[in-house]
Coordinates of C-alpha atoms and ligand atoms in Angstrom, one line a residue:
M1018 CA -18.2 -23.2 -14.1
T1019 CA -16.1 -24.6 -17.5
A1020 CA -12.6 -24.6 -17.9
S1021 CA -12.5 -21.9 -19.9
A1022 CA -14.8 -19.5 -18.1
N1023 CA -14.0 -16.1 -17.0
L1024 CA -13.6 -16.7 -13.5
I1025 CA -12.5 -12.8 -12.5
S1026 CA -16.1 -11.7 -12.7
T1027 CA -17.2 -13.8 -10.3
P1028 CA -18.1 -12.8 -6.6
L1029 CA -16.9 -13.7 -3.5
S1030 CA -18.2 -14.4 0.2
L1031 CA -15.8 -12.8 3.2
P1032 CA -16.4 -14.9 5.8
C1033 CA -17.6 -11.5 7.9
G1034 CA -20.6 -12.0 5.2
K1035 CA -19.7 -9.3 2.5
I1036 CA -19.4 -9.9 -0.7
L1037 CA -17.0 -8.7 -2.9
P1038 CA -18.5 -8.2 -6.8
N1039 CA -15.5 -9.6 -8.6
R1040 CA -12.2 -11.1 -8.2
L1041 CA -10.2 -7.5 -9.4
V1042 CA -9.3 -5.3 -6.5
K1043 CA -7.9 -2.2 -6.7
A1044 CA -4.5 -2.3 -4.7
A1045 CA -3.5 0.6 -2.2
M1046 CA -1.8 3.6 -4.0
T1047 CA -0.9 6.5 -1.6
E1048 CA -2.4 9.1 -3.9
W1049 CA -0.2 12.7 -2.3
L1050 CA -3.1 14.7 -2.8
A1051 CA -4.6 16.1 0.7
D1052 CA -3.6 19.3 1.4
P1053 CA -0.6 19.0 3.9
A1054 CA -2.4 21.6 5.7
D1055 CA -5.2 19.5 6.8
N1056 CA -5.0 15.9 5.8
L1057 CA -8.0 15.4 5.2
P1058 CA -9.7 14.0 1.8
N1059 CA -11.1 16.1 -0.7
E1060 CA -12.9 16.5 -3.8
K1061 CA -9.9 14.9 -5.7
H1062 CA -9.8 12.0 -4.1
C1063 CA -13.4 11.5 -4.9
R1064 CA -13.4 12.0 -8.3
L1065 CA -10.3 9.5 -9.0
Y1066 CA -12.2 6.7 -6.8
A1067 CA -15.6 7.5 -8.4
E1068 CA -13.1 7.0 -11.9
W1069 CA -11.7 3.5 -10.3
A1070 CA -15.2 2.5 -9.0
R1071 CA -17.1 2.9 -12.4
G1072 CA -14.0 1.5 -14.2
G1073 CA -15.0 -2.1 -13.0
A1074 CA -12.7 -3.4 -10.0
G1075 CA -15.1 -5.0 -8.0
T1076 CA -13.0 -3.6 -4.7
L1077 CA -11.1 -0.5 -3.9
I1078 CA -8.3 -0.2 -1.7
T1079 CA -7.6 3.4 -0.7
G1080 CA -3.9 4.5 -0.6
N1081 CA -2.4 4.3 3.5
V1082 CA -4.3 6.4 5.6
L1083 CA -2.5 7.2 8.6
V1084 CA -3.2 6.4 12.3
D1085 CA -0.5 9.7 13.2
R1086 CA 0.1 12.3 11.4
R1087 CA 3.5 12.5 13.1
Y1088 CA 4.9 9.6 10.9
L1089 CA 2.7 10.1 7.7
E1090 CA 4.4 8.6 4.4
S1091 CA 4.2 12.6 2.5
P1092 CA 3.3 15.5 3.6
Y1093 CA 0.6 14.5 1.1
N1094 CA -1.5 11.6 2.6
V1095 CA -4.5 11.3 4.2
A1096 CA -4.5 10.9 8.1
A1097 CA -7.6 9.4 10.4
E1098 CA -6.0 11.5 13.2
A1099 CA -6.9 14.6 11.3
V1100 CA -10.4 13.9 12.4
D1101 CA -12.3 13.6 15.7
L1102 CA -15.4 12.1 15.6
D1103 CA -17.5 14.2 17.1
D1104 CA -15.8 16.8 13.7
P1105 CA -19.3 16.3 11.6
E1106 CA -17.3 18.8 9.2
R1107 CA -14.6 16.6 9.0
L1108 CA -16.3 13.2 8.8
A1109 CA -18.3 14.6 6.5
L1110 CA -15.1 14.6 4.2
F1111 CA -14.7 10.8 4.9
K1112 CA -18.2 9.8 4.1
Q1113 CA -17.9 11.6 0.9
W1114 CA -14.6 9.4 -0.1
A1115 CA -16.5 6.1 0.8
T1116 CA -20.3 7.5 -0.9
A1117 CA -17.8 8.2 -4.4
I1118 CA -16.6 4.9 -3.9
R1119 CA -20.0 3.2 -3.2
K1120 CA -21.4 5.0 -6.1
H1121 CA -20.9 1.9 -9.0
N1122 CA -21.3 -1.0 -6.2
A1123 CA -18.1 -1.2 -5.5
V1124 CA -16.4 -2.3 -1.9
S1125 CA -14.9 0.5 0.1
I1126 CA -11.8 -0.9 2.4
V1127 CA -9.7 1.9 4.3
Q1128 CA -5.5 1.1 4.4
L1129 CA -5.1 2.3 7.1
G1130 CA -0.5 2.7 8.8
H1131 CA 2.5 4.4 10.1
A1132 CA 5.2 5.0 8.1
G1133 CA 7.5 4.2 10.7
R1134 CA 11.1 4.2 10.3
Q1135 CA 9.9 4.8 6.2
S1136 CA 8.6 8.9 7.9
P1137 CA 10.7 10.8 5.3
R1138 CA 12.9 14.3 6.8
S1139 CA 10.0 16.5 4.9
V1140 CA 7.5 15.0 7.5
T1141 CA 9.6 14.5 11.1
S1142 CA 12.8 14.9 12.3
E1143 CA 12.8 11.7 14.2
P1144 CA 10.5 9.3 13.0
V1145 CA 10.3 5.7 15.2
S1146 CA 10.8 2.5 14.7
P1147 CA 11.0 -0.7 16.3
S1148 CA 14.8 -0.2 16.9
A1149 CA 17.2 2.7 16.4
V1150 CA 18.0 1.1 12.5
K1151 CA 18.8 3.8 10.1
I1152 CA 17.4 2.9 6.7
N1153 CA 19.9 1.8 4.2
L1154 CA 19.1 3.1 0.7
P1155 CA 21.5 3.9 -1.8
G1156 CA 22.7 6.7 -3.9
G1157 CA 22.0 9.0 -1.3
A1158 CA 18.4 8.0 -1.1
G1159 CA 19.1 7.2 2.5
G1160 CA 19.2 10.7 3.6
V1161 CA 15.6 11.4 2.8
F1162 CA 15.4 9.5 6.0
K1163 CA 16.8 10.5 9.6
K1164 CA 18.0 7.9 12.3
P1165 CA 14.9 6.8 13.6
R1166 CA 14.6 6.0 17.6
A1167 CA 13.1 3.1 19.4
M1168 CA 9.2 3.4 20.3
T1169 CA 8.7 3.2 23.9
E1170 CA 6.2 0.9 25.5
A1171 CA 3.7 4.3 26.1
E1172 CA 4.0 4.6 22.4
I1173 CA 3.5 1.2 21.5
E1174 CA 0.3 1.4 23.2
D1175 CA -0.2 4.7 21.7
V1176 CA -0.2 3.2 18.5
I1177 CA -2.8 0.1 19.3
E1178 CA -5.2 2.7 20.5
R1179 CA -5.0 5.0 17.2
Y1180 CA -5.5 1.9 15.0
V1181 CA -8.7 1.3 17.0
V1182 CA -9.8 4.6 16.6
A1183 CA -8.8 5.3 12.6
A1184 CA -10.9 1.9 12.3
R1185 CA -14.0 3.1 13.6
L1186 CA -13.6 6.2 11.9
C1187 CA -14.0 4.0 8.7
K1188 CA -17.0 2.5 10.4
E1189 CA -18.9 6.3 11.0
A1190 CA -17.7 7.1 7.7
G1191 CA -19.9 4.0 6.0
F1192 CA -16.6 2.3 4.6
D1193 CA -17.3 -1.5 4.6
G1194 CA -13.9 -2.1 5.6
V1195 CA -10.6 -1.8 7.0
Q1196 CA -6.9 -3.2 5.7
I1197 CA -4.2 -3.0 8.1
H1198 CA -1.2 -2.3 6.8
S1199 CA 1.9 -4.7 7.4
A1200 CA 4.1 -5.0 3.9
H1201 CA 6.8 -2.7 2.6
G1202 CA 8.9 -2.0 5.6
Y1203 CA 6.0 0.6 7.3
L1204 CA 5.8 0.4 10.9
L1205 CA 4.0 -3.0 11.8
S1206 CA 6.1 -4.8 9.1
S1207 CA 9.1 -3.6 10.3
W1208 CA 8.4 -4.7 13.4
L1209 CA 8.2 -8.1 12.1
S1210 CA 11.8 -8.0 11.2
P1211 CA 15.0 -9.1 12.8
L1212 CA 16.7 -6.8 11.1
V1213 CA 15.3 -3.6 12.5
N1214 CA 13.2 -4.9 15.4
M1215 CA 16.2 -6.1 17.8
R1216 CA 14.1 -5.4 21.1
T1217 CA 14.1 -7.0 24.4
D1218 CA 10.8 -6.4 25.5
K1219 CA 7.5 -7.9 24.9
Y1220 CA 7.9 -7.0 21.3
G1221 CA 10.9 -8.4 20.6
G1222 CA 13.1 -10.9 20.6
T1223 CA 11.6 -14.2 18.8
P1224 CA 9.3 -14.3 16.3
E1225 CA 6.2 -14.7 17.8
K1226 CA 7.3 -11.3 20.3
R1227 CA 7.9 -9.9 16.8
R1228 CA 4.2 -10.6 15.7
L1229 CA 2.4 -9.4 19.2
L1230 CA 2.0 -6.1 17.8
L1231 CA 0.3 -6.8 14.6
L1232 CA -1.8 -9.9 16.4
T1233 CA -3.0 -7.1 19.2
I1234 CA -4.0 -4.3 16.6
V1235 CA -6.0 -7.3 14.5
R1236 CA -7.6 -8.7 17.4
R1237 CA -8.8 -5.2 18.3
I1238 CA -10.0 -3.8 15.7
K1239 CA -12.0 -7.5 14.9
Q1240 CA -13.9 -6.2 18.0
E1241 CA -13.9 -2.5 16.9
I1242 CA -15.5 -3.4 13.6
S1243 CA -17.5 -6.8 13.6
G1244 CA -19.7 -7.4 10.5
M1245 CA -17.2 -5.3 8.1
I1246 CA -13.9 -6.1 6.1
L1247 CA -11.1 -7.0 7.8
A1248 CA -7.8 -7.6 5.8
I1249 CA -4.1 -7.8 6.2
K1250 CA -1.4 -7.1 3.7
L1251 CA 1.4 -9.0 4.6
N1252 CA 4.9 -9.1 2.9
S1253 CA 5.8 -13.0 1.5
S1254 CA 9.5 -11.8 2.9
D1255 CA 11.6 -8.9 3.2
F1256 CA 13.9 -10.2 0.8
Q1257 CA 17.0 -9.5 2.9
K1258 CA 19.1 -12.1 4.8
G1259 CA 18.2 -12.0 7.9
G1260 CA 14.9 -10.1 7.6
F1261 CA 11.7 -11.1 7.8
S1262 CA 11.4 -14.8 5.9
E1263 CA 8.8 -16.6 4.2
Q1264 CA 8.6 -19.3 7.4
E1265 CA 8.0 -16.4 9.4
S1266 CA 5.5 -15.4 7.2
L1267 CA 3.7 -18.5 7.0
D1268 CA 3.5 -18.7 10.7
V1269 CA 2.0 -15.2 10.9
I1270 CA -0.4 -16.4 8.4
E1271 CA -1.7 -19.1 10.6
E1272 CA -2.6 -17.0 13.3
L1273 CA -3.9 -14.2 11.3
K1274 CA -6.4 -17.2 10.0
N1275 CA -7.2 -18.4 13.2
L1276 CA -8.4 -14.8 13.8
N1277 CA -10.8 -15.4 11.4
I1278 CA -9.8 -12.3 9.1
D1279 CA -11.3 -11.8 5.7
F1280 CA -8.4 -12.0 3.6
L1281 CA -4.4 -11.4 3.0
E1282 CA -3.1 -9.4 0.6
I1283 CA 0.3 -11.2 0.0
S1284 CA 3.0 -8.3 -1.5
G1285 CA 6.8 -8.2 -0.2
G1286 CA 9.8 -6.1 -0.1
T1287 CA 10.8 -2.7 1.8
Y1288 CA 12.5 0.4 0.7
E1289 CA 15.4 -1.1 0.6
V1290 CA 14.5 -3.7 -1.9
A1291 CA 11.5 -2.7 -3.9
A1292 CA 10.2 -6.4 -4.5
M1293 CA 6.6 -5.5 -4.4
A1294 CA 7.6 -3.7 -7.5
G1295 CA 9.2 -6.6 -9.0
V1296 CA 12.9 -4.9 -8.7
E1297 CA 15.7 -7.8 -8.3
G1298 CA 17.2 -8.0 -4.6
E1299 CA 20.5 -6.3 -5.0
P1300 CA 23.2 -5.7 -2.2
S1301 CA 22.1 -2.5 -1.1
S1302 CA 25.6 -1.3 0.7
T1303 CA 26.1 -3.7 4.0
Q1304 CA 22.5 -5.7 4.2
V1305 CA 23.1 -8.2 1.5
A1306 CA 19.7 -9.1 0.1
E1307 CA 18.0 -12.1 -0.8
P1308 CA 18.0 -12.5 -4.6
V1309 CA 13.8 -12.7 -5.7
R1310 CA 14.2 -15.7 -7.9
K1311 CA 14.8 -15.4 -11.0
S1312 CA 11.6 -17.0 -11.9
T1313 CA 9.7 -14.9 -9.4
R1314 CA 10.9 -12.5 -11.5
A1315 CA 10.3 -13.8 -15.0
R1316 CA 6.8 -14.7 -14.2
E1317 CA 4.1 -12.2 -14.5
A1318 CA 3.1 -12.0 -10.8
Y1319 CA 5.7 -12.0 -8.5
F1320 CA 4.4 -13.3 -5.3
V1321 CA 2.0 -16.7 -6.6
D1322 CA 4.7 -19.2 -5.8
F1323 CA 4.4 -18.2 -2.1
A1324 CA 0.3 -18.0 -2.7
R1325 CA 0.9 -21.4 -3.8
Q1326 CA 2.4 -22.2 -0.4
V1327 CA 0.2 -20.3 1.5
T1328 CA -2.9 -22.6 -0.1
M1329 CA -1.4 -25.6 0.0
R1330 CA -0.8 -25.0 3.7
F1331 CA -4.0 -23.5 4.8
G1332 CA -6.0 -24.9 1.9
S1333 CA -8.9 -22.4 0.8
Q1334 CA -9.9 -21.3 4.1
L1335 CA -7.9 -17.8 4.4
P1336 CA -8.6 -15.7 1.0
L1337 CA -5.7 -14.5 -0.5
M1338 CA -5.0 -11.3 -2.8
V1339 CA -2.1 -11.5 -4.7
T1340 CA -0.7 -8.2 -5.3
G1341 CA 2.3 -7.4 -7.8
G1342 CA 2.8 -7.6 -11.2
W1343 CA -0.3 -9.0 -13.1
R1344 CA -0.6 -7.1 -16.2
S1345 CA -2.9 -9.9 -18.8
G1346 CA -6.7 -11.3 -18.2
L1347 CA -5.1 -14.9 -19.6
T1348 CA -2.4 -14.9 -16.5
M1349 CA -4.8 -14.0 -13.9
N1350 CA -7.8 -16.2 -15.0
A1351 CA -5.6 -19.3 -15.3
A1352 CA -4.4 -18.9 -11.5
L1353 CA -8.0 -18.3 -10.3
Q1354 CA -9.0 -21.1 -12.4
Q1355 CA -6.1 -23.3 -10.4
S1356 CA -7.4 -22.1 -7.2
T1357 CA -4.0 -20.0 -6.0
M1358 CA -5.7 -17.5 -4.8
Q1359 CA -9.0 -16.0 -5.0
L1360 CA -8.5 -12.1 -5.5
I1361 CA -6.5 -10.9 -8.0
G1362 CA -4.8 -6.7 -6.8
L1363 CA -3.8 -4.7 -9.2
A1364 CA -1.9 -1.0 -8.3
R1365 CA 0.1 0.5 -11.8
P1366 CA -2.1 -0.9 -14.5
L1367 CA -5.1 1.4 -13.2
C1368 CA -3.0 4.3 -13.3
I1369 CA -2.4 3.5 -16.9
D1370 CA -5.8 2.7 -17.4
P1371 CA -8.5 3.3 -15.0
D1372 CA -10.5 1.5 -17.8
F1373 CA -8.5 -2.2 -17.2
A1374 CA -10.6 -3.6 -14.8
Q1375 CA -13.6 -3.2 -17.2
R1376 CA -12.0 -4.5 -20.3
L1377 CA -10.8 -8.0 -17.9
L1378 CA -14.6 -8.9 -16.7
A1379 CA -15.8 -8.3 -20.0
M1380 CA -12.6 -10.5 -21.7
H1381 CA -13.4 -13.5 -23.6
P1382 CA -12.0 -16.0 -22.1
S1383 CA -9.7 -17.4 -25.2
E1384 CA -8.4 -13.7 -25.9
D1385 CA -6.2 -11.9 -23.6
V1386 CA -6.6 -8.3 -22.4
A1387 CA -3.6 -7.0 -21.1
V1388 CA -2.2 -3.6 -19.9
V1389 CA 1.2 -2.7 -21.4
D1390 CA 4.1 -0.8 -19.3
H1391 CA 6.0 1.7 -20.0
K1392 CA 9.2 1.9 -19.9
I1393 CA 9.6 6.1 -18.1
D1394 CA 12.8 5.2 -16.1
A1395 CA 15.6 5.7 -18.9
W1396 CA 15.4 9.5 -19.0
L1397 CA 16.4 10.2 -15.4
P1398 CA 19.9 12.2 -14.5
V1399 CA 20.7 10.0 -12.1
G1400 CA 22.6 7.0 -11.3
Q1401 CA 21.0 3.5 -12.5
E1402 CA 20.6 2.5 -8.3
L1403 CA 18.8 5.3 -7.4
R1404 CA 17.1 5.6 -10.6
K1405 CA 15.4 2.0 -9.5
T1406 CA 14.9 3.6 -6.3
L1407 CA 13.0 6.7 -7.3
M1408 CA 11.0 5.1 -10.5
L1409 CA 10.6 1.0 -9.8
G1410 CA 10.1 1.9 -6.1
L1411 CA 7.6 1.6 -3.9
I1412 CA 5.5 5.3 -4.7
S1413 CA 7.1 6.6 -8.3
P1414 CA 6.3 9.7 -9.1
F1415 CA 5.0 8.7 -12.4
H1416 CA 2.1 7.5 -10.8
I1417 CA 1.7 9.4 -8.9
A1418 CA 0.9 12.1 -11.8
L1419 CA -1.5 9.4 -13.5
M1420 CA -3.4 9.9 -10.1
A1421 CA -3.5 13.5 -10.3
Q1422 CA -4.4 14.1 -14.2
I1423 CA -7.1 11.3 -12.8
A1424 CA -8.3 13.3 -10.1
A1425 CA -8.3 16.6 -12.2
G1426 CA -11.4 14.6 -14.1
K1427 CA -8.2 14.1 -17.1
K1428 CA -7.4 11.4 -18.9
P1429 CA -4.2 10.2 -18.0
S1430 CA -0.8 10.8 -20.3
T1431 CA 2.3 9.1 -20.2
N1432 CA 3.2 11.0 -23.3
D1433 CA 4.9 14.3 -21.3
I1434 CA 8.4 13.7 -20.7
N1435 CA 9.2 16.9 -19.4
L1436 CA 6.0 17.0 -17.0
M1437 CA 7.9 13.5 -15.6
K1438 CA 10.4 14.8 -14.6
L1439 CA 9.6 18.0 -13.4
L1440 CA 7.8 15.5 -10.8
T1441 CA 10.8 13.4 -9.9
V1442 CA 11.8 16.5 -9.2
D1443 CA 8.9 17.6 -7.4
M1444 CA 8.8 14.1 -5.1
V1445 CA 12.1 14.0 -4.5
A1446 CA 12.1 17.8 -2.8
N1447 CA 8.5 16.8 -1.0
M1448 CA 10.4 14.0 0.6
I1449 CA 13.4 16.9 2.2
Y1450 CA 11.3 19.8 2.0
S1451 CA 8.6 20.1 4.4
P1452 CA 5.6 21.8 2.4
R1453 CA 4.9 23.6 6.0
R1454 CA 7.9 25.7 5.5
S1455 CA 9.7 27.1 2.2
N1456 CA 9.9 23.9 0.0
P1457 CA 10.9 25.9 -3.4
L1458 CA 9.1 24.1 -5.7
R1459 CA 5.7 24.1 -4.5
T1460 CA 4.7 26.7 -6.8
V1461 CA 5.4 23.9 -9.3
R1462 CA 2.6 21.5 -7.8
Q1463 CA 0.3 24.4 -7.4
W1464 CA 0.8 24.6 -11.7
L1465 CA 0.0 21.2 -11.8
G1466 CA -3.1 21.5 -9.8
F1467 CA -2.4 19.6 -7.0
E1468 CA -2.7 21.7 -4.3
R1469 CA -5.0 24.6 -4.0
E1470 CA -3.1 27.8 -4.1
Ligands
LIG1021 C1 2.4 5.2 -6.5 C2 2.1 4.4 -5.4 C3 1.6 4.0 -4.0 C4 1.5 3.2 -3.4 N1 1.4 3.0 -2.3 C5 0.7 1.7 -1.5 C6 -0.2 2.1 -0.3 O1 -0.2 3.3 0.1 N2 0.1 1.2 0.6 C7 0.3 0.0 -0.3 O2 -0.2 -1.2 -0.1 N3 1.0 -0.4 -1.3 C8 1.4 0.9 -1.9 N4 2.1 0.5 -3.4 C9 2.2 -0.5 -3.7 C10 0.8 -1.5 -4.5 O3 -0.2 -1.7 -4.0 C11 1.3 -2.5 -5.1 O4 1.6 -3.2 -3.9 C12 2.9 -2.5 -6.1 O5 2.2 -1.6 -7.5 C13 2.8 -4.0 -6.6 O6 1.1 -4.3 -7.8 P1 1.0 -3.3 -9.4 O7 2.1 -4.4 -10.5 O8 -0.1 -4.0 -9.9 O9 1.4 -2.3 -9.6 C14 1.8 1.4 -3.9 C15 2.2 1.6 -5.3 C16 2.3 3.2 -6.1 C17 2.6 2.6 -7.5

């Protein structure tokens, strides 16, 4: 392989024996396309993923599929719990989703999650968490989330079982693998943080105890889906003083490597500091954030420094996927040339341009292929802090809207500002009002084709 080759198009063999066709992975993005009445995948999911598979990314990771329907991240999530394995009709919907992804020979991975204390008011009046620590968000946004209560040991055992059953569903449905979501402040990620996990039982108190839940789930799922891909998404850190640190993350990674997982996806941040989306760490009130390094922010890909540390410590035994900020093919290719990581995770660019992967694969290594980010937040009639949380944070209404357009068979368009404004209001409303009750904006969603009448 010459230094000038386009490494993006080279396949990658994983420890389980599966081969990823190229180095581009569509990272998990919650689709908000399920009907809240059933939380099942539907034809919109199939159309969206078939389009991404056609668009060239060798591997597609679904948006988080929730293992417990009581603690969704949005009323519009797909929930594994919505399916009983003895119910062929519901299982068939998951099978259709897997088939849509594999149609263009893409590898299909389901991301399994539990929203924990980041489950909004519209979903639950009593979110659960390792300890009763409320989310701290600026500009009144914190009101979207109720104060959580600490989980009992029986509930912890139940969560472990739910992950295992959900992994079994993915296997039965014909997916190629499973990714455990342990990033961005959701349940398993919050479990690792000393700021949220203040337990004094066997699941908290020391870094080793805080990581017990994640490692138990990984071990159990590994047994359950032997021969399939098992990946983990982990924060490099929470970017909060006293939170989950890079050192602790490296220690967790060592254990994951010893468990022979297939690849590790590196991200960072939580709803409180949205580092995963390139938002710098700012104090949101009482908690002081660890500033995201200027160099990290300035660089296109947010977590390459940390990936380099992981590679220095563990060599290339553990395949790494780095997600967040990639926009130019030349930068991606250079990082692959330096063996900083093996897989490039792409999220928002594939909403803006579903063909971006294809263009990257065809790229001549001396020319660049890039996607342009849109500055779409300036018009939002809210304070700067809240705007950051809404638009640059974890789940932006803008990208949800683009996914809805692709799912409806349309070309994604970023031009209709009024539509985007409407969607932002809709999004906030849907975090607060249960769609099963009287959400005043439900008709808007129906009109936009997000929901059935
Ligand atoms: C609309 C939207 C939904 C997201 N949903 C998820 C999710 O379900 N699970 C997850 O791990 N990350 C999720 N993310 C984070 C992305 O996977 C990714 O880490 C982040 O967008 C940074 O990558 P990018 O710069 O390529 O967009 C989401 C991001 C967006 C924009």
